[in-house]
Amino acid sequence: MRVGLFVTCLVDQLRPSTGVAAVKLLRRLGVDVVFPETQGCCGQPALNTGDPELARKAARAQFRAFEDCDWIVTPSGSCTGMMRHHTPELFRDAPEAANAAHLAARTLEVSEFLEQVLRVKALPGRFDARVTWHGSCHGRRVARVGDSAERMLASIAGVQLVPLPRAEDCCGFGGSFAATFPELSAAMGATKCAHVDGTEAELLTGNDTGCLLHMESLFLKTGRKTQVRHWLEIAEEASRERAPC
Amino acid sequence: MLTPEGDFDARSRAALATPALGRAVRGTVDRLRNLRAIAEADADLTRQRRAAATEARTRAIDKLPELLERFTRNCEARGGVVHRAPDAASATAIATSLLRKSGARRVVKGKSMVTEEIELNAALEGAGIEVTETDLGEWIIQLAGEKPSHIILPAIHKTRHDIRALFEKEGGTPLDASTTTLCAHARRRLRERFLAADAGISGANFAVAETGSIALFTNEGNGRLVTSLPRLHLVFLGMERLVENFADLAAMAEVLPRAATGQDLTSYFSIITGPRHRGELDGPEALHVIILDNGRSRLLEDVAFRPVLRCIRCAACLNVCPVYAEIGGHAYGGTYPGPIGAVLTPVLRPEEHAARELADASSLCAACSEACPVGIPLDELLILQRARNATLRPKRALRLALRIALSGLMGDKAHGTSRRLRFVAKVLGAGTPQRRALAKVLPMLARSEAVRALPVIPPQSFRELWKALQAGENTRAR
Ligand code: SF4
């Protein structure tokens, strides 16, 4: 089984620790994950800023990069949504429709891969923290990742997962949206921050680096002490105890 | 009509500068969401109801010309008169001339978004006709000289203290801000207007082709008075709001109140078929239905955007929209705010740049599409509109930078590009003098930095770390 990591642009450039955590966790679970180095962007930023042609170009590069992988796993619910839903739409009635369908059928958010392919019921190790979860809107509504990541997270001993009120609401990131309307984006984030405060969690986690960086930038700006980490980093750190890498 | 001052960016910032507005809007949409969650708690039943409603609306839109003809025939057979208005100007002209001919000087109005779309009140007042809005929220807005900021709760952005001030000014007597006092005041003042009115103007939630009937879902009872007390009744109907028969109307009754206010049914559900007939005790002497096109035919021809015509104006998409919750409706600048406004305004007014750019007023979280009882893929239509807009405007710096970065980050070039990108990011990293200089010339950067701490750029990208990982070294990132 050849499993390719699609690391995503944001993780690659801004939070490589999440990609490293994904690799280490998967290795500890017995999966020798590879990183196809010609991979690029899923194309979502291009599509959302009105450039479907560039999005198609990005997708074609992904077709090639992951050609020989049985599975494509990624730490982002949002990029999963792009590759699983939007990419096939972009190539509807196009010659590469089959490539797009093939890409979509193999793409899984890491927690989905753990649950559906590896049949993991509980993750190893221990992580003592009061944690709340913000799943990305695209992961929820476009990729329809469901609760797999929350289940995986909650399965770690010591993790106290506190439900976030209005968890289904957008945090205000929205990619180019945050850059186009910074104040509005921050106001939406402030509403989310208030909900996080209410949970008294020490740590906010989720499955999209975009949302998490956005929330972290607001926590820091407003002097909040709440930590922000991708759930894979939590899972990886927990798993260290049992099987040091 | 879009307000002339500024664009969405400027208007939304103005809204954010009024914290009371956000508080009022967030509080109310939160209540509505909770009510809807209860009304739609049975997921299977909700799915069935939505499927039935979507099917009925899709079918109606697919045979709209035929249904319009049938509606017209049946409505006129029951004594109504049907007019077709291609645009706002002709719609207001028809109304003005009908009112003039009947000698009407005073008009009472029920809630109607179509009349907002054509700015009917201004046209009638210009013709010397006195208009009173009788829906409580609409009356508040009329007294304030504003436009509705929500499709079903036009005064959602007003606090009770705002309302008291408006009512005190209107009535000339001091009032307290309790709901009882404010409602009693409105009831007393509006009753005088009802009794003095020569004509009533209403909208229509649906028109039933099979019988030529008009259906109205209301909660305040003013709709009944508007449509039955005065001797003349004018109905404004959006061209798309047809259903084929009563079974389809029942399907609408199953979803509209639940999606809108979380009610199983509104307090009043009126079906009006023609004016007062011989032997009947009430109802107007004459009933005219003015059917407004105003860009809807163009939507009918636009295969991708056609589903928008299914919209039943329930406002569920507004109530779940995280953008709307922060800024309310006026920031959208058009008649229809929120996600449906962001989708509809650009297609109804494609010649206006500011209208088209409303497609950007969304984080694309898709909460709207999920809430929509008739399955309109609002988020996908926003993406589509953005692509159409992109062909019409000069490439903005953001898109250009994106193009360069994304094109480079593919295939064999990826590694080199990644390194160059990181170099740029580092040079422009938080706190560097280069960055401060850039922020001076790039206002967006400065605006971002004013509201958020910018991310620290890690020393190595994942691509660089991968080499070590591959070698099995115990690499620690960050
Ligand atoms: S788009 Fe859907 S949710 Fe929004 S107002 Fe129309 S019917 Fe309601």
XYZ file of C-alpha atoms and ligand atoms in Angstrom:
731
model
C 0.000 0.000 0.000
C 1.588 3.215 -1.154
C 0.366 6.156 0.902
C 1.260 9.629 -0.294
C 1.179 12.627 2.004
C -0.316 15.735 0.462
C 1.116 18.200 2.908
C -0.761 21.338 1.647
C 0.754 24.764 1.006
C 0.013 26.207 4.420
C 1.539 23.323 6.313
C 4.528 23.216 3.985
C 5.298 26.901 4.327
C 3.911 28.002 7.672
C 3.420 24.995 9.926
C 5.741 22.186 8.768
C 5.544 20.663 12.260
C 2.053 19.421 11.336
C 3.404 17.571 8.309
C 6.212 16.103 10.383
C 3.658 14.974 12.978
C 1.564 13.323 10.267
C 4.576 11.375 8.971
C 5.704 10.262 12.414
C 2.249 9.270 13.598
C 1.576 7.274 10.453
C 4.951 5.551 10.727
C 4.238 4.588 14.320
C 0.984 3.095 13.110
C 2.919 1.051 10.609
C 2.380 3.097 7.458
C 5.458 4.076 5.497
C 4.136 7.305 4.110
C 5.852 8.943 1.122
C 6.031 12.582 0.115
C 5.786 12.944 -3.675
C 7.991 15.986 -4.144
C 6.366 17.316 -7.295
C 3.109 17.936 -5.464
C 1.761 21.453 -5.434
C -1.369 23.227 -4.350
C -4.852 21.655 -4.527
C -5.963 24.735 -6.468
C -8.566 25.974 -4.052
C -7.207 29.533 -3.689
C -7.298 29.866 -7.469
C -10.862 28.570 -7.746
C -12.116 30.793 -4.938
C -10.595 33.902 -6.438
C -12.249 33.321 -9.777
C -9.516 31.486 -11.661
C -10.819 27.985 -12.483
C -8.219 27.626 -15.267
C -5.371 27.959 -12.797
C -7.181 25.567 -10.467
C -7.283 22.997 -13.285
C -3.589 23.486 -13.896
C -2.905 22.845 -10.216
C -5.094 19.747 -10.287
C -3.256 18.324 -13.304
C 0.023 18.614 -11.411
C -1.585 16.727 -8.537
C -2.793 13.975 -10.895
C 0.814 13.385 -11.931
C 2.399 13.760 -8.497
C 0.122 11.200 -6.864
C -0.266 8.904 -9.844
C 1.315 5.870 -8.199
C -0.228 6.295 -4.734
C -2.993 4.023 -3.491
C -4.077 6.660 -1.009
C -3.526 10.386 -0.721
C -3.713 11.540 2.862
C -3.796 15.153 3.914
C -3.984 17.085 7.183
C -6.541 19.529 5.749
C -10.309 19.083 5.583
C -10.477 22.011 3.221
C -7.980 20.657 0.679
C -9.740 17.282 0.958
C -12.929 19.060 -0.083
C -11.195 20.659 -3.029
C -9.749 17.398 -4.327
C -12.790 15.308 -3.572
C -15.590 17.629 -4.638
C -14.442 20.632 -6.643
C -11.758 18.951 -8.748
C -14.171 16.433 -10.333
C -16.583 19.337 -10.929
C -13.824 21.309 -12.660
C -13.176 18.439 -15.068
C -16.767 17.471 -15.684
C -17.080 16.604 -19.390
C -13.317 17.189 -19.814
C -10.851 14.558 -21.079
C -9.288 14.321 -17.607
C -12.595 13.550 -15.877
C -11.348 10.054 -15.075
C -8.112 11.397 -13.571
C -10.135 13.775 -11.408
C -12.451 10.995 -10.271
C -9.442 8.801 -9.529
C -7.809 11.570 -7.480
C -11.036 12.208 -5.582
C -11.599 8.534 -4.804
C -8.151 8.159 -3.216
C -8.096 11.365 -1.170
C -8.682 11.127 2.563
C -8.189 13.486 5.455
C -5.713 11.741 7.795
C -8.356 10.871 10.409
C -10.537 9.294 7.727
C -7.568 7.202 6.626
C -6.968 6.094 10.208
C -10.604 5.109 10.692
C -11.578 3.780 7.305
C -8.375 2.177 6.037
C -6.310 1.361 9.111
C -9.449 0.669 11.189
C -7.911 2.454 14.155
C -10.310 2.498 17.095
C -8.144 4.400 19.566
C -4.875 6.262 19.215
C -1.947 5.296 21.415
C -0.322 7.270 24.207
C -1.481 10.022 26.475
C -1.995 13.767 26.267
C -3.383 15.574 29.271
C -5.248 18.710 28.232
C -8.626 20.374 28.114
C -9.160 20.761 24.380
C -11.842 22.207 22.133
C -12.332 21.458 18.479
C -12.877 23.750 15.470
C -13.396 21.744 12.309
C -13.166 23.708 9.090
C -16.316 24.537 7.144
C -14.983 22.958 3.967
C -14.043 19.804 5.824
C -17.549 19.698 7.241
C -19.685 20.763 4.301
C -17.631 20.193 1.148
C -15.407 17.216 2.003
C -17.964 15.901 4.517
C -15.201 14.556 6.704
C -17.653 14.096 9.559
C -16.497 13.529 13.108
C -13.593 11.170 12.420
C -10.897 13.569 13.601
C -12.828 14.427 16.752
C -13.303 10.735 17.434
C -9.606 10.040 16.915
C -8.680 12.948 19.164
C -11.102 11.928 21.893
C -9.704 8.395 21.783
C -6.364 9.605 23.146
C -6.050 9.004 26.878
C -6.045 12.236 28.859
C -7.633 14.368 26.167
C -10.667 16.112 27.568
C -12.629 17.247 24.529
C -15.023 20.090 25.388
C -17.680 20.869 22.757
C -17.383 24.318 21.213
C -20.705 26.199 21.036
C -21.686 27.002 17.448
C -18.804 24.794 16.324
C -20.302 24.770 12.827
C -19.769 28.515 12.357
C -16.967 29.804 10.156
C -14.013 31.294 12.050
C -13.668 34.051 9.445
C -10.548 32.813 7.685
C -11.867 31.890 4.255
C -8.501 32.139 2.482
C -8.478 35.202 0.252
C -11.470 36.460 2.259
C -9.200 37.149 5.255
C -6.848 39.163 3.051
C -9.622 41.049 1.234
C -11.694 41.997 4.296
C -9.273 41.860 7.256
C -11.505 43.622 9.774
C -14.580 41.574 8.905
C -12.545 38.384 9.028
C -11.208 39.370 12.448
C -14.700 40.264 13.703
C -15.948 36.798 12.759
C -12.890 35.382 14.491
C -13.647 37.462 17.592
C -17.064 35.814 17.842
C -15.338 32.438 17.561
C -12.756 33.491 20.195
C -15.570 34.312 22.612
C -17.016 30.843 22.117
C -13.594 29.295 22.708
C -13.214 31.353 25.906
C -16.515 29.940 27.117
C -15.198 26.375 26.917
C -12.260 27.218 29.209
C -10.136 24.976 27.014
C -6.391 25.519 27.223
C -5.940 24.340 23.662
C -7.841 24.897 20.439
C -7.344 22.269 17.798
C -8.759 21.406 14.401
C -8.033 19.885 11.022
C -7.243 22.973 8.977
C -4.085 24.978 9.319
C -5.729 28.034 7.723
C -8.380 28.293 10.420
C -5.863 27.493 13.143
C -3.305 30.107 12.051
C -6.121 32.649 11.807
C -7.355 31.857 15.311
C -3.818 31.860 16.673
C -3.151 35.267 15.143
C -6.236 36.614 16.914
C -5.411 34.971 20.237
C -1.932 36.490 20.120
C -3.202 39.915 19.124
C -5.739 39.957 21.960
C -3.324 38.582 24.562
C -5.200 35.327 25.060
C -3.229 32.425 26.488
C -5.121 29.722 24.595
C -2.744 27.469 22.668
C -3.440 26.446 19.094
C -2.250 23.169 17.574
C -3.299 20.912 14.748
C -4.843 17.722 16.120
C -2.160 15.644 14.403
C 0.499 17.312 16.513
C -1.427 16.350 19.623
C -1.847 12.786 18.406
C 1.817 12.513 17.474
C 3.023 13.898 20.774
C 0.763 11.477 22.633
C 2.068 8.547 20.638
C 5.698 9.334 21.474
C 5.408 7.832 24.940
C 4.627 4.387 23.659
C 6.943 4.165 20.724
C 9.737 6.713 20.740
C 10.770 7.493 17.219
C -30.519 49.444 -5.820
C -27.021 49.759 -4.448
C -26.290 52.636 -2.190
C -23.830 54.961 -3.859
C -21.409 55.383 -0.948
C -18.472 53.045 -1.200
C -18.306 49.346 -1.774
C -18.952 46.321 0.376
C -15.579 46.724 2.043
C -16.299 50.296 3.133
C -19.870 49.541 4.153
C -18.952 46.456 6.165
C -16.258 48.389 8.015
C -18.784 51.087 8.809
C -21.106 48.413 10.194
C -18.308 46.936 12.306
C -17.674 50.402 13.724
C -21.188 50.252 15.251
C -20.903 47.475 17.848
C -24.568 47.781 18.910
C -25.567 46.731 15.398
C -23.570 43.500 15.518
C -24.893 42.718 18.984
C -28.514 43.238 17.896
C -28.111 41.164 14.728
C -26.140 38.355 16.340
C -28.637 38.061 19.177
C -31.644 37.826 16.884
C -30.205 35.440 14.306
C -29.032 33.243 17.157
C -32.601 33.003 18.464
C -33.934 32.238 14.993
C -31.325 29.523 14.496
C -32.297 27.867 17.758
C -35.962 27.955 16.793
C -35.244 26.510 13.370
C -33.125 23.766 14.906
C -36.135 22.704 16.987
C -38.547 22.902 14.047
C -36.195 20.890 11.839
C -35.001 18.525 14.576
C -36.377 15.469 12.800
C -33.680 15.072 10.171
C -35.510 12.522 8.034
C -38.713 14.503 7.972
C -36.799 17.679 7.198
C -35.037 15.963 4.327
C -38.374 14.747 2.927
C -40.003 18.147 3.289
C -37.072 19.878 1.629
C -37.001 17.371 -1.207
C -40.712 17.900 -1.868
C -40.358 21.674 -1.781
C -37.293 21.597 -4.022
C -39.060 19.374 -6.522
C -42.122 21.630 -6.606
C -40.050 24.772 -7.064
C -37.789 23.225 -9.684
C -40.791 22.035 -11.668
C -42.432 25.449 -11.415
C -39.322 27.215 -12.696
C -38.888 24.704 -15.498
C -42.343 25.496 -16.839
C -42.583 29.066 -15.667
C -43.975 30.614 -18.885
C -46.791 28.080 -18.962
C -47.593 28.530 -15.273
C -47.625 32.305 -15.609
C -50.137 31.973 -18.393
C -52.313 29.594 -16.394
C -52.145 31.803 -13.339
C -53.169 34.816 -15.405
C -56.102 32.995 -16.982
C -57.388 31.629 -13.683
C -56.860 34.842 -11.749
C -58.728 36.845 -14.376
C -61.506 34.262 -14.504
C -62.045 35.045 -10.809
C -62.224 38.783 -11.447
C -58.584 39.772 -10.888
C -56.519 41.762 -13.375
C -52.947 40.687 -14.136
C -50.233 43.065 -15.346
C -46.728 42.183 -16.463
C -43.935 44.621 -15.623
C -40.600 44.058 -17.369
C -38.730 46.380 -14.996
C -38.968 48.540 -11.896
C -40.048 51.673 -13.739
C -42.934 49.985 -15.503
C -44.053 48.272 -12.283
C -44.215 51.528 -10.361
C -45.910 53.218 -13.327
C -48.642 50.565 -13.411
C -49.268 50.962 -9.677
C -49.304 54.752 -9.823
C -51.742 54.827 -12.682
C -54.093 52.269 -11.069
C -54.120 54.237 -7.822
C -54.668 57.527 -9.629
C -57.525 56.128 -11.675
C -59.303 54.927 -8.568
C -58.680 58.236 -6.819
C -56.675 56.597 -4.066
C -54.739 59.058 -1.873
C -53.846 56.866 1.087
C -52.271 53.438 0.814
C -51.497 50.825 3.455
C -48.845 48.256 2.664
C -48.023 44.775 3.796
C -44.458 43.483 3.820
C -43.064 42.942 0.334
C -39.458 42.645 -0.793
C -40.452 43.092 -4.440
C -41.773 46.586 -3.693
C -38.443 47.303 -1.974
C -36.649 46.088 -5.078
C -38.534 48.554 -7.283
C -38.509 51.351 -4.658
C -42.259 51.671 -4.882
C -42.745 53.909 -1.850
C -40.578 56.655 -3.253
C -42.408 56.480 -6.593
C -45.842 56.653 -4.955
C -44.876 59.482 -2.646
C -43.522 61.303 -5.668
C -46.994 60.986 -7.169
C -48.543 62.539 -4.074
C -49.828 59.281 -2.588
C -49.390 58.694 1.136
C -47.945 55.248 1.913
C -47.893 53.556 5.306
C -46.022 50.352 5.931
C -48.058 48.232 8.345
C -45.701 45.375 9.099
C -44.178 46.420 12.412
C -40.588 46.055 11.255
C -41.278 47.753 7.942
C -43.018 50.644 9.694
C -40.005 51.122 11.956
C -37.760 51.212 8.901
C -40.086 53.614 7.133
C -40.068 55.961 10.121
C -36.265 55.758 10.211
C -36.038 56.477 6.496
C -34.005 53.312 5.949
C -34.162 50.132 3.932
C -34.803 46.677 5.389
C -31.678 44.973 6.687
C -33.137 41.461 6.713
C -35.593 39.725 4.394
C -38.161 38.818 7.030
C -37.068 41.027 9.946
C -36.469 44.372 8.284
C -35.617 46.178 11.530
C -33.346 43.465 12.956
C -30.572 46.013 13.479
C -32.712 48.304 15.649
C -32.714 48.124 19.439
C -35.909 48.745 21.429
C -34.475 52.110 22.418
C -34.042 53.058 18.764
C -37.653 52.029 18.213
C -38.948 53.986 21.167
C -37.211 57.109 19.901
C -38.756 56.664 16.453
C -42.249 56.089 17.869
C -42.007 59.049 20.223
C -41.103 61.264 17.313
C -43.937 59.865 15.217
C -46.613 60.093 17.909
C -45.365 63.182 19.720
C -45.870 61.544 23.132
C -43.326 60.025 25.512
C -43.307 56.204 25.653
C -41.482 53.576 27.677
C -39.415 50.966 25.881
C -41.435 47.911 26.906
C -42.698 45.602 24.184
C -46.277 46.086 25.373
C -46.124 49.867 25.143
C -44.368 49.898 21.796
C -46.743 47.370 20.232
C -49.803 49.145 21.617
C -48.568 52.386 20.118
C -48.014 50.801 16.718
C -51.374 49.056 16.828
C -53.252 52.261 17.654
C -51.499 54.389 15.064
C -51.676 51.798 12.302
C -55.358 51.065 12.931
C -56.121 54.694 12.089
C -54.278 54.269 8.813
C -56.066 51.026 7.957
C -59.476 52.608 8.436
C -58.571 55.628 6.337
C -56.890 53.732 3.499
C -58.209 53.791 -0.077
C -55.977 50.980 -1.266
C -53.885 48.128 0.078
C -50.636 46.910 -1.430
C -49.198 43.523 -0.565
C -46.566 41.162 -1.794
C -47.174 37.476 -2.342
C -45.265 34.518 -1.008
C -46.641 32.363 -3.783
C -49.118 32.432 -6.632
C -51.011 29.234 -7.432
C -51.345 28.652 -11.169
C -54.145 26.111 -10.899
C -56.564 28.511 -9.182
C -55.156 31.984 -9.796
C -54.755 32.430 -6.030
C -52.259 34.430 -4.026
C -50.835 32.928 -0.840
C -49.504 34.982 2.054
C -47.715 33.727 5.159
C -47.818 36.393 7.883
C -47.607 36.734 11.628
C -49.006 40.106 12.574
C -52.483 40.177 11.080
C -51.714 43.356 9.182
C -51.667 41.347 5.971
C -55.320 40.449 6.373
C -56.292 44.083 6.924
C -54.235 45.314 3.979
C -55.750 42.777 1.613
C -59.381 42.929 2.735
C -60.215 46.335 4.189
C -59.501 48.896 1.428
C -61.581 48.911 -1.743
C -58.563 48.337 -4.002
C -55.878 45.693 -3.571
C -52.646 45.644 -5.554
C -50.440 42.569 -5.317
C -46.774 42.659 -6.292
C -45.509 39.273 -7.344
C -41.970 38.304 -8.272
C -42.233 36.507 -11.591
C -40.665 33.321 -10.209
C -42.939 32.844 -7.216
C -45.340 30.444 -8.903
C -46.405 27.016 -7.735
C -48.405 24.741 -9.936
C -51.182 23.654 -7.579
C -52.382 23.434 -4.008
C -50.377 20.300 -3.271
C -47.244 22.276 -4.114
C -48.438 25.144 -1.957
C -48.796 22.683 0.893
C -45.200 21.620 0.295
C -44.185 25.280 0.653
C -46.200 25.624 3.851
C -44.204 22.706 5.253
C -40.822 24.389 4.750
C -41.199 28.170 4.625
C -42.301 28.947 8.207
C -39.937 26.341 9.643
C -36.942 27.662 7.729
C -37.838 31.298 8.359
C -38.882 31.542 11.993
C -38.919 27.960 13.222
C -42.716 27.966 13.298
C -44.708 24.931 12.195
C -46.986 27.430 10.500
C -47.214 31.212 10.578
C -50.001 32.790 12.640
C -51.855 33.671 9.465
C -51.877 31.814 6.184
C -54.097 33.640 3.693
C -55.165 32.443 0.293
C -56.764 35.121 -1.819
C -58.584 34.253 -5.003
C -59.878 37.312 -6.829
C -61.610 40.387 -5.371
C -64.876 40.325 -3.366
C -67.387 38.236 -5.188
C -71.125 38.756 -5.219
C -72.589 37.750 -1.875
C -69.265 37.968 -0.002
C -69.003 40.288 2.961
C -65.466 41.537 2.723
C -62.572 41.916 0.365
C -61.673 44.654 -2.070
C -63.811 45.694 -5.018
C -60.870 45.250 -7.346
C -57.706 43.145 -7.263
C -54.704 43.708 -9.527
C -51.642 41.503 -9.666
C -48.453 43.136 -10.975
C -45.910 40.516 -11.975
C -42.355 41.800 -11.923
C -39.594 40.517 -14.184
C -36.729 42.962 -13.509
C -33.914 40.625 -14.596
C -35.606 37.336 -13.696
C -36.034 36.275 -17.346
C -32.304 36.637 -17.739
C -31.830 34.305 -14.773
C -34.175 31.816 -16.374
C -31.899 31.717 -19.419
C -28.765 31.330 -17.319
C -28.589 27.569 -16.764
C -26.025 27.737 -13.961
C -27.869 30.399 -11.988
C -31.382 29.217 -12.685
C -31.669 27.393 -9.323
C -31.630 30.820 -7.655
C -35.169 31.314 -8.948
C -36.283 28.542 -6.585
C -35.613 30.870 -3.647
C -38.610 31.311 -1.345
C -37.055 34.238 0.597
C -37.126 32.413 3.913
C -33.884 34.094 5.046
C -32.524 30.906 6.605
C -29.300 31.577 4.713
C -28.987 35.011 6.331
C -29.565 33.635 9.797
C -26.722 31.131 9.568
C -24.320 33.425 7.712
C -21.319 34.388 9.885
C -20.655 37.417 7.670
C -24.230 38.660 7.933
C -24.200 38.160 11.716
C -21.352 40.649 12.107
C -22.489 43.373 9.735
C -26.251 43.069 9.177
C -27.958 43.748 5.885
C -27.222 47.338 4.923
C -23.566 46.580 4.240
C -24.619 44.501 1.254
C -26.000 47.652 -0.302
C -28.758 45.966 -2.287
C -32.371 45.020 -1.658
C -31.501 41.440 -0.758
C -28.800 41.021 1.886
C -26.859 38.014 3.103
C -25.859 35.033 0.995
C -28.928 35.161 -1.248
C -28.197 38.855 -1.790
C -24.561 38.142 -2.608
C -25.720 35.634 -5.218
C -28.759 37.471 -6.547
C -27.533 41.059 -6.700
C -24.668 40.366 -9.150
C -26.946 38.486 -11.536
C -29.818 40.948 -11.315
C -27.520 43.928 -11.885
C -24.592 42.560 -13.890
C -23.774 45.931 -15.405
C -22.831 47.395 -12.000
C -19.305 46.715 -10.799
C -20.175 47.170 -7.117
C -23.084 44.748 -7.477
C -20.957 42.082 -9.138
C -18.256 42.352 -6.493
C -20.742 41.303 -3.817
C -19.796 37.756 -4.783
C -16.623 38.332 -2.746
C -18.639 39.071 0.400
C -18.419 35.510 1.669
C -15.889 33.240 3.325
C -17.472 30.389 1.312
C -18.224 28.448 4.474
C -21.335 27.021 2.777
C -23.523 27.296 5.880
C -26.054 29.010 3.606
C -26.298 26.123 1.174
C -26.756 23.736 4.069
C -29.589 25.832 5.529
C -31.451 26.447 2.284
C -34.741 24.521 2.269
C -34.856 24.397 -1.533
C -31.280 23.248 -2.049
C -29.762 26.283 -3.759
C -25.959 25.750 -3.907
C -25.262 29.338 -2.866
C -21.551 28.884 -2.129
C -20.895 27.253 -5.486
C -22.769 30.011 -7.282
C -20.596 32.579 -5.507
C -17.505 30.782 -6.796
C -18.976 30.766 -10.287
C -19.795 34.460 -10.098
C -16.229 35.195 -9.017
C -14.956 33.447 -12.121
C -17.283 35.557 -14.270
C -16.171 38.710 -12.496
C -12.511 37.855 -12.956
C -12.884 38.031 -16.715
C -14.255 41.554 -16.404
C -11.823 43.263 -14.101
C -8.151 44.007 -14.064
C -6.164 41.372 -12.222
C -5.706 42.471 -8.679
C -2.331 42.203 -6.989
C -3.592 39.407 -4.779
C -4.629 37.236 -7.712
C -1.446 37.953 -9.570
C 0.728 36.967 -6.622
C -1.359 33.849 -6.228
C -0.923 32.977 -9.851
C 2.837 33.246 -9.632
C 3.070 31.293 -6.382
C 0.691 28.508 -7.403
C 2.074 28.059 -10.881
C 5.533 27.766 -9.425
C 4.535 25.345 -6.719
C 3.782 22.544 -9.125
C 5.749 19.744 -10.617
C 9.526 19.917 -10.888
C 9.700 23.623 -10.155
C 8.088 23.130 -6.779
C 11.253 22.872 -4.771
C 12.891 25.977 -6.160
C 9.718 28.011 -5.879
C 9.211 26.891 -2.328
C 12.688 28.167 -1.440
C 12.122 31.489 -3.191
C 8.749 31.901 -1.525
C 10.265 31.290 1.864
C 12.985 33.788 1.130
C 10.372 36.420 0.308
C 8.353 35.454 3.371
C 11.404 35.766 5.587
C 12.456 39.125 4.208
C 8.913 40.353 4.701
C 8.415 38.489 7.986
C 6.724 40.090 10.974
C 8.827 42.865 12.444
C 11.392 43.240 9.660
C 12.079 46.779 8.415
C 11.255 45.664 4.847
C 7.855 44.605 6.017
C 7.170 47.882 7.786
C 8.105 49.711 4.608
C 5.838 47.497 2.539
C 2.942 47.955 4.971
C 3.223 51.696 4.367
C 2.526 51.310 0.668
C 0.181 48.321 0.849
C -2.843 49.393 2.858
C -4.236 45.852 3.019
C -1.116 44.651 4.793
C -1.358 47.440 7.329
C -5.048 46.695 7.839
C -4.244 43.040 8.456
C -1.538 43.858 10.928
C -3.906 46.137 12.813
C -6.219 43.238 13.642
C -3.993 40.178 13.853
C -0.535 39.015 14.823
C 1.168 37.750 11.697
C 2.501 34.218 11.643
C 6.126 33.582 12.422
C 7.834 31.983 9.440
C 9.494 28.717 10.505
C 13.147 28.286 9.497
C 12.504 25.357 7.170
C 9.580 24.307 5.025
C 8.209 20.787 5.139
C 9.862 20.126 1.796
C 13.215 20.847 3.353
C 12.455 18.828 6.464
C 11.360 15.851 4.391
C 14.937 14.966 3.445
C 15.813 14.472 7.086
C 12.562 12.663 7.803
C 13.244 10.322 4.944
C 16.630 9.535 6.371
C 14.749 8.569 9.533
C 16.376 11.286 11.584
C 14.552 12.580 14.572
C 13.777 15.963 13.109
C 11.921 18.472 15.204
C 10.154 21.139 13.257
C 9.580 24.630 14.583
S -31.567 31.138 -0.833
Fe -32.573 29.451 0.237
S -32.193 29.911 2.402
Fe -31.778 31.809 1.296
S -33.709 32.915 1.338
Fe -33.710 31.740 -0.546
S -34.753 29.845 -0.039
Fe -34.207 30.793 1.898
